[in-house]
Coordinates of C-alpha atoms in Angstrom, one line a residue:
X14 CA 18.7 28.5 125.5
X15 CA 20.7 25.8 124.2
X16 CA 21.4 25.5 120.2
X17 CA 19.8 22.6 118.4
X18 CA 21.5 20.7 115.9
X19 CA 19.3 22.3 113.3
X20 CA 20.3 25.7 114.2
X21 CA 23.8 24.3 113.9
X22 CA 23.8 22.7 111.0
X23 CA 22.6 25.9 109.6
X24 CA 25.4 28.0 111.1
X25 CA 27.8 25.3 109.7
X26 CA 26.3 25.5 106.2
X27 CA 26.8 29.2 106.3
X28 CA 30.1 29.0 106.6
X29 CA 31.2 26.2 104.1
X30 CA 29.2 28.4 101.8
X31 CA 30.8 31.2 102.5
X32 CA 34.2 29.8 102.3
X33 CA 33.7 27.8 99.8
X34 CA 34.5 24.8 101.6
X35 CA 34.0 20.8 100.9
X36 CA 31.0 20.0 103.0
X37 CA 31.4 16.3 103.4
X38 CA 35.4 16.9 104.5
X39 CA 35.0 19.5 107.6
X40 CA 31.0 17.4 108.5
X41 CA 33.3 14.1 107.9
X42 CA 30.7 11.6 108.9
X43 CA 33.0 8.8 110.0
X44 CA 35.0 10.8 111.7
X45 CA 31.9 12.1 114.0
X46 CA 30.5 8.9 114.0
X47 CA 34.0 7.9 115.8
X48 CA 34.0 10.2 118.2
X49 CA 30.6 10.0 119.4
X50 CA 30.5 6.3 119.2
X51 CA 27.2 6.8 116.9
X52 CA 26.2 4.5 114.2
X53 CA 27.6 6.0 111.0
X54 CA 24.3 5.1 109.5
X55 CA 22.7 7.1 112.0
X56 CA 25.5 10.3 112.0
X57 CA 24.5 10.6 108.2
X58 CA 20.8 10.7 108.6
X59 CA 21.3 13.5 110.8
X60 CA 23.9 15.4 108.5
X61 CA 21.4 15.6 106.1
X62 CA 18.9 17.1 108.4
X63 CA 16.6 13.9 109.3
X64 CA 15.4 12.8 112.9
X65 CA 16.8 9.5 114.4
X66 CA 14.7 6.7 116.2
X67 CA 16.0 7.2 120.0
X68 CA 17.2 3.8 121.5
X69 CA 15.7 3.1 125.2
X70 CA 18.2 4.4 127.5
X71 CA 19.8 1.0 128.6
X72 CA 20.4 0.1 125.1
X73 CA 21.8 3.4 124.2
X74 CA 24.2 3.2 126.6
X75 CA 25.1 -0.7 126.0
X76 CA 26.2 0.4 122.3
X77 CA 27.9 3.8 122.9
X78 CA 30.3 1.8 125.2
X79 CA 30.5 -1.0 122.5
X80 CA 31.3 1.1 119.7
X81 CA 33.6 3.2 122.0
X82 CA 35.3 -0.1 123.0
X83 CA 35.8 -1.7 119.2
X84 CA 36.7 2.0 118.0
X85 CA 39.5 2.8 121.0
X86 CA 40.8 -1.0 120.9
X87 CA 41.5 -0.5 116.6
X88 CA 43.3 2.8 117.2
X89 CA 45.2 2.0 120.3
X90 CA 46.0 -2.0 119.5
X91 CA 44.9 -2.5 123.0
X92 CA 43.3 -6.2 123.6
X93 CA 40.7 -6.5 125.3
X94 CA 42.0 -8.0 128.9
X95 CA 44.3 -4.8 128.4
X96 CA 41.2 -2.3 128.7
X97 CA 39.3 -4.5 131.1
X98 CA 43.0 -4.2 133.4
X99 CA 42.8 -0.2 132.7
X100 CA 38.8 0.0 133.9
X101 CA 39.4 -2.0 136.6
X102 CA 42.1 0.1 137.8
X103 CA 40.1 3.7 136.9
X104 CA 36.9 2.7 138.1
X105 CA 37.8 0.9 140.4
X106 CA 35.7 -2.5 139.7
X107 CA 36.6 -6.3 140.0
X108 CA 37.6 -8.5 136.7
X109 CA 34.0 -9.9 136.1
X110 CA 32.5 -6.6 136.3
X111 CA 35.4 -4.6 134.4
X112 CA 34.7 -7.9 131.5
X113 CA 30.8 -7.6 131.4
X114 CA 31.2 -3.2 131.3
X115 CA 34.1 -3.5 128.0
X116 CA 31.7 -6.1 126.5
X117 CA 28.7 -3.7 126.9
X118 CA 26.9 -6.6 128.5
X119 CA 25.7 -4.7 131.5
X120 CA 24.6 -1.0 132.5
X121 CA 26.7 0.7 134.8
X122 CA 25.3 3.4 137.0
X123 CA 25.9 6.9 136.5
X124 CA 29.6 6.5 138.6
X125 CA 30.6 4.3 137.0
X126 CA 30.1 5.8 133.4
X127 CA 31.4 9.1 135.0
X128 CA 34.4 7.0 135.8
X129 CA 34.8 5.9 132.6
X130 CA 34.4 9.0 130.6
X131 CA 36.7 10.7 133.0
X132 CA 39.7 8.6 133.1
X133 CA 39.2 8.3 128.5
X134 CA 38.5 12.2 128.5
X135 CA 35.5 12.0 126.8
X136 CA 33.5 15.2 125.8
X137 CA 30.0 15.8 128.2
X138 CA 31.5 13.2 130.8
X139 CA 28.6 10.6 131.7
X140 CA 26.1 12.0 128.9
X141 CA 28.9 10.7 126.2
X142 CA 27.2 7.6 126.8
X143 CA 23.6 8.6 128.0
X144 CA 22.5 11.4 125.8
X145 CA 20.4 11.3 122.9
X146 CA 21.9 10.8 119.4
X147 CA 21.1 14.2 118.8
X148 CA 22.4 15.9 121.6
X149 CA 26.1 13.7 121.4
X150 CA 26.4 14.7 117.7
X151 CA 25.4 18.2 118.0
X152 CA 27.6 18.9 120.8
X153 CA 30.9 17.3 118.2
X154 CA 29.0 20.0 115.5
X155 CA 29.3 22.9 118.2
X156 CA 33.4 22.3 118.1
X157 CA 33.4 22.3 114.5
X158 CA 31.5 25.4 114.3
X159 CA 33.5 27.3 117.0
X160 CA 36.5 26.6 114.6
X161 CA 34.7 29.2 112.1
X162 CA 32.5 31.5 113.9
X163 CA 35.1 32.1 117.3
X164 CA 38.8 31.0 115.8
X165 CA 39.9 33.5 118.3
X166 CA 38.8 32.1 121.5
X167 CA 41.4 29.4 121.0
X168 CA 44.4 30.0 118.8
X169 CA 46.7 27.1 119.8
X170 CA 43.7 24.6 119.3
X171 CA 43.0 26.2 115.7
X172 CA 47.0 26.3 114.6
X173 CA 46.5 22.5 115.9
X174 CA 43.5 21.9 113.4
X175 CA 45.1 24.0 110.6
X176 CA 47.5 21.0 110.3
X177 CA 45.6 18.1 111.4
X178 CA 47.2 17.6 114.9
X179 CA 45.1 16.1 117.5
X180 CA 46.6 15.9 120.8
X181 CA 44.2 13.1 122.0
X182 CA 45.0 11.0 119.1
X183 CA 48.7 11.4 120.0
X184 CA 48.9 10.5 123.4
X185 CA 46.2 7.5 122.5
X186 CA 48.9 6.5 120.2
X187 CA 51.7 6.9 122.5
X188 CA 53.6 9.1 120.3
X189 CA 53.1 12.4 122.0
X190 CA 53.0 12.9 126.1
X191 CA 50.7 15.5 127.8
X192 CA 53.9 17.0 129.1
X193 CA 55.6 16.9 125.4
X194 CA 52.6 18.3 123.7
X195 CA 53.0 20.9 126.6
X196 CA 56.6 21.4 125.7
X197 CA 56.1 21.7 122.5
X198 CA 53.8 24.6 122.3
X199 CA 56.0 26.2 124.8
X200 CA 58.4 26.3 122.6
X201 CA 56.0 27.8 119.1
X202 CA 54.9 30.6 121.8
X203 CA 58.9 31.3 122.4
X204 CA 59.6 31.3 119.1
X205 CA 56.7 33.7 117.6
X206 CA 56.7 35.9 121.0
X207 CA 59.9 38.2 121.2
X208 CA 61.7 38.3 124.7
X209 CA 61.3 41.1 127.3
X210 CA 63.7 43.7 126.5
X211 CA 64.1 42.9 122.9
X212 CA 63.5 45.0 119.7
X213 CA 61.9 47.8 120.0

């Protein structure tokens, strides 16, 4: 059975609690509402344990992509006929309908937002811009709370989060390649892992 965001909310309260950490800096509201392209209004109603007013589906998914759009054009400096070039070329899709999907003036169908998610790696694919408000920000909650509860299951992603790296924000920016970001943590494994045949 899938968690609800109550359940982790709870979880996550637990262990600021128990850690003694700042609640409002790991649940940073802006920083979820960003990468769930919620209203930051709505992100802190649910923080504090309140249900949401659900949009009808069309309009839900006209302002995800809207606040996706505003929120990836301020941290990439893209313009706008920029990402209407780069949608045209993942989806694929001609000028007028590339224009209308970055202006959130029409609904695409579920290819096309599968398209979309998929070539700007978003988390949960289509439902990044279909699912309820709950579901979007619970599912940003669950990666926070894996951080505390199963550190282990991904060591490399924690040591990345220990000091505030975030390999999408890199690339985004230009400033770190895929391949580089690979290269790089080849070369922290080599340097913490001794060689075959080395000391005993």
């Amino acid at each position: 059975m899938d968690t609800t965001i109550s359940d982790t909310l709870r979880r996550l309260d637990a262990q600021i609690q128990e850690r003694g950490l700042d609640r409002s800096a790991v649940l940073n509201a802006q920083e979820l509402a960003d990468r769930t392209s919620l209203p930051l209004a709505t992100v802190r109603t649910m923080l504090r344990g309140r249900t949401v007013q659900e949009e009808p589906f069309n309009e839900r998914v006209l302002a995800r992509i809207k606040t996706f759009v505003a929120h990836h054009k301020a941290t990439t400096g893209k313009t706008e006929a920029q990402l209407i070039t780069e949608v045209m070329k993942a989806l694929p899709a001609s000028r007028p309908w590339a224009r209308s999907l970055v202006r959130g003036e029409k609904v695409p169908n579920s290819e096309m937002l599968h398209g979309l998610a998929t070539y700007f790696e978003l988390p949960g694919s289509e439902t990044y811009f279909t699912c309820n408000a709950d579901e979007a920000l619970n599912r940003e909650l669950q990666r926070i709370l894996l951080r505390y509860e199963a550190p282990q299951q991904d060591p490399i992603q924690a040591l990345l989060d220990k000091y505030g790296v975030k390999a999408a924000d890199m690339r985004a920016h230009g400033s770190v390649s895929k391949e580089q970001l690979a290269a790089l943590l080849e070369g922290v494994v080599k340097s913490v892992i001794p060689p075959k045949g080395g000391r005993d």
